[in-house]
Short mmCIF file of C-alpha atoms and ligand atoms in Angstrom, two decimals:
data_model
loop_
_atom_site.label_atom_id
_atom_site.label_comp_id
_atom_site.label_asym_id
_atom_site.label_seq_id
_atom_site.Cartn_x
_atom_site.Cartn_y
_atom_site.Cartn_z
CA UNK A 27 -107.11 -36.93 150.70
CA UNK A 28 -108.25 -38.90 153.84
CA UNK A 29 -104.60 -39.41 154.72
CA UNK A 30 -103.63 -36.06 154.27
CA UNK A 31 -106.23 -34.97 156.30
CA UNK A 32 -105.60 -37.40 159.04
CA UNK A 33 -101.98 -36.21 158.86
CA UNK A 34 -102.63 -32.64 159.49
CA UNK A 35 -104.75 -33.52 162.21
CA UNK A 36 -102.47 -34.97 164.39
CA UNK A 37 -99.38 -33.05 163.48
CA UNK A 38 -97.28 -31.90 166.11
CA UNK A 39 -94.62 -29.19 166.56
CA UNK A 40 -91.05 -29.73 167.06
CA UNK A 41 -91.95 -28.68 170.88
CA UNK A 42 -94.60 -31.39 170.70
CA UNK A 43 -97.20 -29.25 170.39
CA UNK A 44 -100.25 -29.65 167.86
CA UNK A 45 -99.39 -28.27 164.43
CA UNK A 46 -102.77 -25.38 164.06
CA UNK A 47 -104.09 -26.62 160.86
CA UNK A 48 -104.97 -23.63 158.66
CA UNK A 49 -106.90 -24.15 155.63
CA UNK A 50 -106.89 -22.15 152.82
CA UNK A 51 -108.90 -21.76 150.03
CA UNK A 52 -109.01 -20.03 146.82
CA UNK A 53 -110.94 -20.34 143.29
CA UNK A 54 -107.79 -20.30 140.76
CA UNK A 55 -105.35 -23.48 140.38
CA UNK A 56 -101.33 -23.67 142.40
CA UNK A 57 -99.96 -22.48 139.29
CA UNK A 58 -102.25 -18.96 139.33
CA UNK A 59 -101.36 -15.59 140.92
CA UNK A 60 -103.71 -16.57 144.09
CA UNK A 61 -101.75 -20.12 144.46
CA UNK A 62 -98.25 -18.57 144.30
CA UNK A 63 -99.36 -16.12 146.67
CA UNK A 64 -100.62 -18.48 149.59
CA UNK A 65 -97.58 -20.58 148.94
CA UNK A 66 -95.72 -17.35 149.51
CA UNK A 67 -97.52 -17.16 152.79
CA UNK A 68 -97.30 -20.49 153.96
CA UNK A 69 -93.42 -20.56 153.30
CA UNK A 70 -93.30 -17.06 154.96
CA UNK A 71 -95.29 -17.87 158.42
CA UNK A 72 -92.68 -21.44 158.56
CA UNK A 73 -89.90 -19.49 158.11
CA UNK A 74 -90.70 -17.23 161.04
CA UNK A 75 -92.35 -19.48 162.78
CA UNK A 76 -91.30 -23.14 162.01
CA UNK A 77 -93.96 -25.59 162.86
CA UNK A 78 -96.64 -23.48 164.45
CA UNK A 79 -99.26 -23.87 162.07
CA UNK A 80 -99.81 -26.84 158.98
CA UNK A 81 -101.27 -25.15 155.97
CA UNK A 82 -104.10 -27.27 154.21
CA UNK A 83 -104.52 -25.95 150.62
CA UNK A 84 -108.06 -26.29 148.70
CA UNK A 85 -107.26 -24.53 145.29
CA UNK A 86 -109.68 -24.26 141.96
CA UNK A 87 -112.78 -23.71 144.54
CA UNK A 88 -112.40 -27.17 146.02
CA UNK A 89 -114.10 -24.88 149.11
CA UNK A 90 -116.98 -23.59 146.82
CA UNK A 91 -117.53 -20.47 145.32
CA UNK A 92 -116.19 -17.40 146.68
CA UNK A 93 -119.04 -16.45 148.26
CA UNK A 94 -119.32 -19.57 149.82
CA UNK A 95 -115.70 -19.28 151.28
CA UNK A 96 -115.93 -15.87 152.52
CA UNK A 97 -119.02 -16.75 154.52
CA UNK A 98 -116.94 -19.85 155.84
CA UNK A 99 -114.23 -17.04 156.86
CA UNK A 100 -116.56 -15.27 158.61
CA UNK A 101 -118.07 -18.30 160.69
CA UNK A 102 -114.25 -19.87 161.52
CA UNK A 103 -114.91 -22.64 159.80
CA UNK A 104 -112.20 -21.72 157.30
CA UNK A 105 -108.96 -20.00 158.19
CA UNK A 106 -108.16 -17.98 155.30
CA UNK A 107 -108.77 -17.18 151.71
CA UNK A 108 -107.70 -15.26 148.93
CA UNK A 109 -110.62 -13.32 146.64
CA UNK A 110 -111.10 -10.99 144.17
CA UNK A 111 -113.23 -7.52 145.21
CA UNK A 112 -115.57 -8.43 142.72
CA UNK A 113 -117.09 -10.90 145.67
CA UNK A 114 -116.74 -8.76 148.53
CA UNK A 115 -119.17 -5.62 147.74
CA UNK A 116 -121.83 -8.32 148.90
CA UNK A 117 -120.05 -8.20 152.53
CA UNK A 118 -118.93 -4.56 152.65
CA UNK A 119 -120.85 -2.45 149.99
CA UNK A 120 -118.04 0.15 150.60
CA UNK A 121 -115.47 -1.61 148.49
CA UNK A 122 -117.60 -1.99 145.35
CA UNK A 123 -115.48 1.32 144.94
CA UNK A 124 -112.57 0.01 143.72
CA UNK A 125 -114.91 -1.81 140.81
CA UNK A 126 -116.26 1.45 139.05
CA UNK A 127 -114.56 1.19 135.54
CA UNK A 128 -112.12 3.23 134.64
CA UNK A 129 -111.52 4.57 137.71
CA UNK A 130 -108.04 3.07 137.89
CA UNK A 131 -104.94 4.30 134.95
CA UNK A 132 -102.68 1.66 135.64
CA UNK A 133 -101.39 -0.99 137.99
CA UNK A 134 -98.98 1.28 139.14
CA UNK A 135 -101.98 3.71 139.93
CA UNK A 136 -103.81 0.92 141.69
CA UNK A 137 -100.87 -0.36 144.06
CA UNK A 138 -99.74 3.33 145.50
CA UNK A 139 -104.20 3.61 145.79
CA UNK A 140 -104.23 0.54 147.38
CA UNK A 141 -100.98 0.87 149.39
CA UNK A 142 -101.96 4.47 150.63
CA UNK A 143 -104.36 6.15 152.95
CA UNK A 144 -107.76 5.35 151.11
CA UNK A 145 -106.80 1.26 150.81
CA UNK A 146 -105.35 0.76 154.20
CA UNK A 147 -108.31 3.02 155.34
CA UNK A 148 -110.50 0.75 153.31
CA UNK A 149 -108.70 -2.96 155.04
CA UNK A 150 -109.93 -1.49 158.12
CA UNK A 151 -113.01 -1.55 157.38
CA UNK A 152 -113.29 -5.26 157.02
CA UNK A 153 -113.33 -5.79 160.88
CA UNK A 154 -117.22 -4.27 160.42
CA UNK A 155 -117.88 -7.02 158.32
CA UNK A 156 -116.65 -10.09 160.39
CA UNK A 157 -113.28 -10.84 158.28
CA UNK A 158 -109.65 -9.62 159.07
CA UNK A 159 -108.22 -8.12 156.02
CA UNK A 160 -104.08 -8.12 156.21
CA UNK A 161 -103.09 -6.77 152.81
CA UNK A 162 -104.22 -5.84 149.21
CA UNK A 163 -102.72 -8.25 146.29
CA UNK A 164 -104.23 -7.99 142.79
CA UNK A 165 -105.64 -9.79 139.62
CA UNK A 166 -105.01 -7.24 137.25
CA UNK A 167 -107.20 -4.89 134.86
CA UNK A 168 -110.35 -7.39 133.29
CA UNK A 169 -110.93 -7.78 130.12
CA UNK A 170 -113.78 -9.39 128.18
CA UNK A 171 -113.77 -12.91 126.27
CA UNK A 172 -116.84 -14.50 124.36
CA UNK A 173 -117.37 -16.69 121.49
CA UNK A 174 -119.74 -14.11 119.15
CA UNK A 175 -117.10 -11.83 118.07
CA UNK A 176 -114.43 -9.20 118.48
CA UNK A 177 -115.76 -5.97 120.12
CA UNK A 178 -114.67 -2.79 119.23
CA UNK A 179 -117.67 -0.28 120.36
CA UNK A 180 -120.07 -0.34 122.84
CA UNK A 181 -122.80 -1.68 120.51
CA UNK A 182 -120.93 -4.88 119.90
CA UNK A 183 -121.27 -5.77 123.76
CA UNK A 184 -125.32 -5.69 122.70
CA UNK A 185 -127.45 -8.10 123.60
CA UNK A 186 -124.04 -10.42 124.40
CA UNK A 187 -124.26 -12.78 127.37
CA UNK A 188 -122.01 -11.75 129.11
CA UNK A 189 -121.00 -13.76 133.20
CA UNK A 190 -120.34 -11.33 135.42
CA UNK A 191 -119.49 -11.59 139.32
CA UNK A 192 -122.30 -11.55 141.35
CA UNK A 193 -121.16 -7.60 141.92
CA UNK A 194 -123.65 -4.84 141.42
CA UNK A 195 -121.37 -2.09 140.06
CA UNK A 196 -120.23 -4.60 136.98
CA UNK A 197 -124.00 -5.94 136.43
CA UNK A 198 -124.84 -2.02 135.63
CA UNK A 199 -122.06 -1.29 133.51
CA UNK A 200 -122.57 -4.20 131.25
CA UNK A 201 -126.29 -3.60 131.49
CA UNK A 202 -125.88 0.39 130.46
CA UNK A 203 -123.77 -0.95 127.73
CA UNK A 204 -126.75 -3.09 126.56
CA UNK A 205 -125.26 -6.62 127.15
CA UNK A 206 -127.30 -9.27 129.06
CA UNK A 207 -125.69 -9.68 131.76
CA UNK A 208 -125.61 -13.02 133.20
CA UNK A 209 -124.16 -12.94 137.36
CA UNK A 210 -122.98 -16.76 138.00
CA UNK A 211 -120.47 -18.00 140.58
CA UNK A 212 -117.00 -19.04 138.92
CA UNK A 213 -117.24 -22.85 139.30
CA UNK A 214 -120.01 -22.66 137.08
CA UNK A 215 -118.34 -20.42 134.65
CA UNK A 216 -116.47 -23.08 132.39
CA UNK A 217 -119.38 -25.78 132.22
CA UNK A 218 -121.43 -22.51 130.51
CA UNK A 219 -119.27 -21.56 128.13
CA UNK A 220 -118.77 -25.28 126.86
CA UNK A 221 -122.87 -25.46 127.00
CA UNK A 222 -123.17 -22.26 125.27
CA UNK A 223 -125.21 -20.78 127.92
CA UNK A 224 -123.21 -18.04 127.67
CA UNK A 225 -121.42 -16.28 125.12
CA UNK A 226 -118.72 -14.76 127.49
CA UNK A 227 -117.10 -13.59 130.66
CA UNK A 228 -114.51 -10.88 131.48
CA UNK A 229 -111.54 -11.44 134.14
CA UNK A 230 -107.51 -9.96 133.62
CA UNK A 231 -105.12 -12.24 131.48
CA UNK A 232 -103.91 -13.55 134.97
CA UNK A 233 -107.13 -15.75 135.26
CA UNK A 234 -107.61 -15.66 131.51
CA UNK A 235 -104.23 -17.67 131.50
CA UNK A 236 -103.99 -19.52 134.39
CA UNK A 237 -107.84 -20.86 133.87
CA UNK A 238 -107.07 -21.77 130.13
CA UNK A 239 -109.95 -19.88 129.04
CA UNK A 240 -108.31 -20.37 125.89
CA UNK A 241 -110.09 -23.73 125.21
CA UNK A 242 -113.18 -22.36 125.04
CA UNK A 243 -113.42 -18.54 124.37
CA UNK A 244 -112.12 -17.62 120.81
CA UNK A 245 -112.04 -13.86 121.40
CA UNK A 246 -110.58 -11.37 123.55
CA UNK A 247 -110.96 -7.93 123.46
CA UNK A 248 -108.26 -6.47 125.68
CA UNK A 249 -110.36 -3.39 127.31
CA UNK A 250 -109.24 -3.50 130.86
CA UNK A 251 -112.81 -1.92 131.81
CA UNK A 252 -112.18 -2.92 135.69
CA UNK A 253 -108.97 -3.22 137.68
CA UNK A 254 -109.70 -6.35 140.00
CA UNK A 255 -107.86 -5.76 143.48
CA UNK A 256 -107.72 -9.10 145.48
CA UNK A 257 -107.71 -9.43 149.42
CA UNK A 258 -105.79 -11.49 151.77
CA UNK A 259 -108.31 -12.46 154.42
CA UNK A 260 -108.11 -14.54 157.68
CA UNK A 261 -111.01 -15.31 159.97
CA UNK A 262 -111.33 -13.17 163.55
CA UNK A 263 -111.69 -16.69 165.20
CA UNK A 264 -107.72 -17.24 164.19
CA UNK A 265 -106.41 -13.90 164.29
CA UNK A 266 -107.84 -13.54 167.83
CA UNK A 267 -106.17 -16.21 168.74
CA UNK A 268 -102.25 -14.96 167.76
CA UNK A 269 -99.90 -14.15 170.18
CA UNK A 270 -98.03 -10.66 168.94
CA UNK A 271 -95.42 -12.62 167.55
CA UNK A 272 -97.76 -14.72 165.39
CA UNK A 273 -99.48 -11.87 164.41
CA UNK A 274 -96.05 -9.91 163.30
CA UNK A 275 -95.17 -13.56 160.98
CA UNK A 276 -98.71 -13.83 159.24
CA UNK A 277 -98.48 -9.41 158.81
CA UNK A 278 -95.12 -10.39 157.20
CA UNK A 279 -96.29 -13.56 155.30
CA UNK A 280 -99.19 -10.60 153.75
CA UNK A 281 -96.54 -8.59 152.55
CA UNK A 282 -94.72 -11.80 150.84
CA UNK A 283 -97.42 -13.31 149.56
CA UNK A 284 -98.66 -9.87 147.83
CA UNK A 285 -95.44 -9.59 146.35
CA UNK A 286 -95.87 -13.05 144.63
CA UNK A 287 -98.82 -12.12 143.34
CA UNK A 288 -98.11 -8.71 141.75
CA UNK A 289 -94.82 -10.62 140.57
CA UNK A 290 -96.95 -12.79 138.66
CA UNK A 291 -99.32 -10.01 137.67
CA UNK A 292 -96.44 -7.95 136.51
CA UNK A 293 -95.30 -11.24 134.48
CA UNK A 294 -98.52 -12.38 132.73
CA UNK A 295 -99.16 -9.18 131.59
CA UNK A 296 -96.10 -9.16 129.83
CA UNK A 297 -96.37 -12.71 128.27
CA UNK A 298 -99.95 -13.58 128.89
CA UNK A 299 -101.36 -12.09 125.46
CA UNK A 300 -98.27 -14.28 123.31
CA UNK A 301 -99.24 -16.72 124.77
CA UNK A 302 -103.31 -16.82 124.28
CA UNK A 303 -102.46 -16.06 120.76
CA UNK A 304 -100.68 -19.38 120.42
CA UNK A 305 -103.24 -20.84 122.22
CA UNK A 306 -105.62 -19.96 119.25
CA UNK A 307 -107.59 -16.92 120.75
CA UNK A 308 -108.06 -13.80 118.44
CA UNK A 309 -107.28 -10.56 120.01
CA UNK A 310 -107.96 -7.09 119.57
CA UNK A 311 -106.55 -3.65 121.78
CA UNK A 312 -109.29 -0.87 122.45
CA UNK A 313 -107.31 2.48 121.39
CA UNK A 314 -107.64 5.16 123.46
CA UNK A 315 -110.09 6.55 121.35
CA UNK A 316 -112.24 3.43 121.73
CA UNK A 317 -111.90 3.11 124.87
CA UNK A 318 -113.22 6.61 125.68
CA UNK A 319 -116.40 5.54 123.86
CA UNK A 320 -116.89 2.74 126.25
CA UNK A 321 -116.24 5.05 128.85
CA UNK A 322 -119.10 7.70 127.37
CA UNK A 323 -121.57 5.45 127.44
CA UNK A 324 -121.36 4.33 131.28
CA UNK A 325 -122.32 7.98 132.07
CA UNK A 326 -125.97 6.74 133.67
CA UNK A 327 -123.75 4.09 135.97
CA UNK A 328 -121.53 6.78 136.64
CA UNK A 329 -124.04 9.04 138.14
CA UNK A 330 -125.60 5.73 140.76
CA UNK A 331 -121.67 5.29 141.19
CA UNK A 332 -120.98 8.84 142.61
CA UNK A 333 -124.02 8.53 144.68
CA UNK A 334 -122.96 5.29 146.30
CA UNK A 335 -119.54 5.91 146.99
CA UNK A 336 -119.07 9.55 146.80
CA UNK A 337 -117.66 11.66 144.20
CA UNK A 338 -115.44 12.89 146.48
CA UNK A 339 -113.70 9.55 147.35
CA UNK A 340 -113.89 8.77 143.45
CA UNK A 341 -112.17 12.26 142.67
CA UNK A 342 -109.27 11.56 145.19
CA UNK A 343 -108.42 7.63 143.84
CA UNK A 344 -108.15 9.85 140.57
CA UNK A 345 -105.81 12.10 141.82
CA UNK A 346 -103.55 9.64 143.57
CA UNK A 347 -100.04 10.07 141.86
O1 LIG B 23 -114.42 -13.74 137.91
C1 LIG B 23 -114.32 -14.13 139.08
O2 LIG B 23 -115.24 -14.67 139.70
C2 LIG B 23 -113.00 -13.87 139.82
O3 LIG B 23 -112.22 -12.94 139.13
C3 LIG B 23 -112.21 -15.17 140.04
C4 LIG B 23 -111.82 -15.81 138.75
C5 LIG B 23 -113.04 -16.16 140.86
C6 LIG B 23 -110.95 -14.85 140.83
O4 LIG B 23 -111.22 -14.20 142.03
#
């Protein structure tokens, strides 16, 4: 690691110019939706713009903790990161919209939301919060593991401890639903569930899969209470110092990289149930009966939900078509 780190510190450009080291972090392994994604990038900006910049990986949270990352964004002292929105409502309370349950239908819903007027709108808004947001990618829609049992109805979430992200809007929803739950950063998340500290957690199949949650949840319940948009952020200290041109190759790199990652998306969901099935886990789809009931009973949640965000802006991510 020393040597690698040496390396990219005296790198130099074709031109002879220092190589700009930019290091990325994320909290999922190279092999996940976030790691094929800032591959995507990184092979994006060098095809543009050859040497210009050395990209310095730090997968599987070898930064910290999301929230630890983001605030490193912020401050410069990290270039970029990939995250889940999940994290972000702590930095711009605004975007906890897009983590109401059941808000979304489908991923095809969420991408032309995302991709329109209210998410660009919403990428904006980042800029208020110190971070520079270039583009929307995803996780998927979450669903919930644990070790107790399968759940069916409402009342088997009770009393389950549940990890959820340190996110408000999912903290009342499992709360309303009369689980325990239990907010925790995600590098803690595994050590727990071997402990036993908790009984579960809930994230889409593409973190379900790529985090082999497998070896030590035995049920999922396949609910897909939350869709989990990710973000693409670099730090103002960077971005301010592009050229136009740089800024038009990392733009495009965005676009690449969010491409990867709903590619992968798009593919896990396909094969990423098969595949925790073989892996041992026991698994059980909410009809849409089921799910309705799961839906009833956030009513109270729904009611702080429309006061925080506005029923308005609620009704028209509905209406998107
Ligand atoms: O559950 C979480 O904390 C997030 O979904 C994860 C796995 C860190 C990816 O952003």
């Amino acid at each position: 690691m020393k040597y690698v780190y040496a390396a990219a510190l005296i790198g130099t450009t074709a031109a002879g110019a220092a190589a700009q080291e930019v290091k990325i972090g994320y909290a999922l392994a190279e092999d996940s939706h976030y790691g094929v994604a800032a591959k995507a990038f990184e092979r994006s900006v060098t095809d543009s713009l050859g040497d210009q910049f050395s990209f310095r990986h730090f997968p599987s949270s070898g930064l910290g903790g999301e929230r630890e990352v983001v605030e490193g964004v912020q401050l410069g002292s990290v270039e970029m990161t990939i995250v889940s929105t999940g994290t972000l409502s702590n930095f711009l309370p605004e975007v906890g919209v897009f983590d109401v349950p059941f808000l979304f239908a489908s991923l095809d819903h969420a991408r032309k939301v995302l991709d329109g007027e209210i998410g660009q709108d919403m990428l904006a808004k980042f800029d208020d919060a110190g971070l520079r947001a270039l583009a929307w990618g995803e996780q998927g829609f979450r669903h919930i593991t644990n070790n107790r049992g399968p759940i069916a109805t409402p009342e088997d979430t009770e009393g389950l401890k549940i990890r959820t992200m340190e996110n408000p809007v999912h903290i009342e929803a499992f709360r309303a639903l009369g689980a325990a739950p239990t907010p925790m950063a995600w590098p803690e998340v595994i050590g727990a569930l071997q402990q036993g500290a908790i009984d579960g957690q809930e994230n889409p199949l593409s973190v379900i899969v790529s985090a082999k949650l497998s070896e030590v949840q035995k049920y999922l319940t396949l609910d897909g209470h939350v869709y989990s948009p990710a973000v693409i952020l670099i730090s103002p200290a960077l971005w301010g110092q592009l050229d136009d041109a740089q800024k038009t190759a990392f733009d495009q790199a965005a676009t690449d990289a969010v491409a990867a990652m709903r590619g992968y998306v798009d593919d896990v969901e396909a094969s990423g149930v098969a595949t925790l099935k073989e892996q041992g886990m026991q698994v059980n789809e909410l009809s849409p009966d089921q799910k309705a009931a799961f839906r009833d009973a956030l009513a109270e949640p729904y009611k702080t939900y429309e006061a925080q965000f506005g029923k308005d802006l609620m009704d028209r991510i509905q209406a998107v078509d």
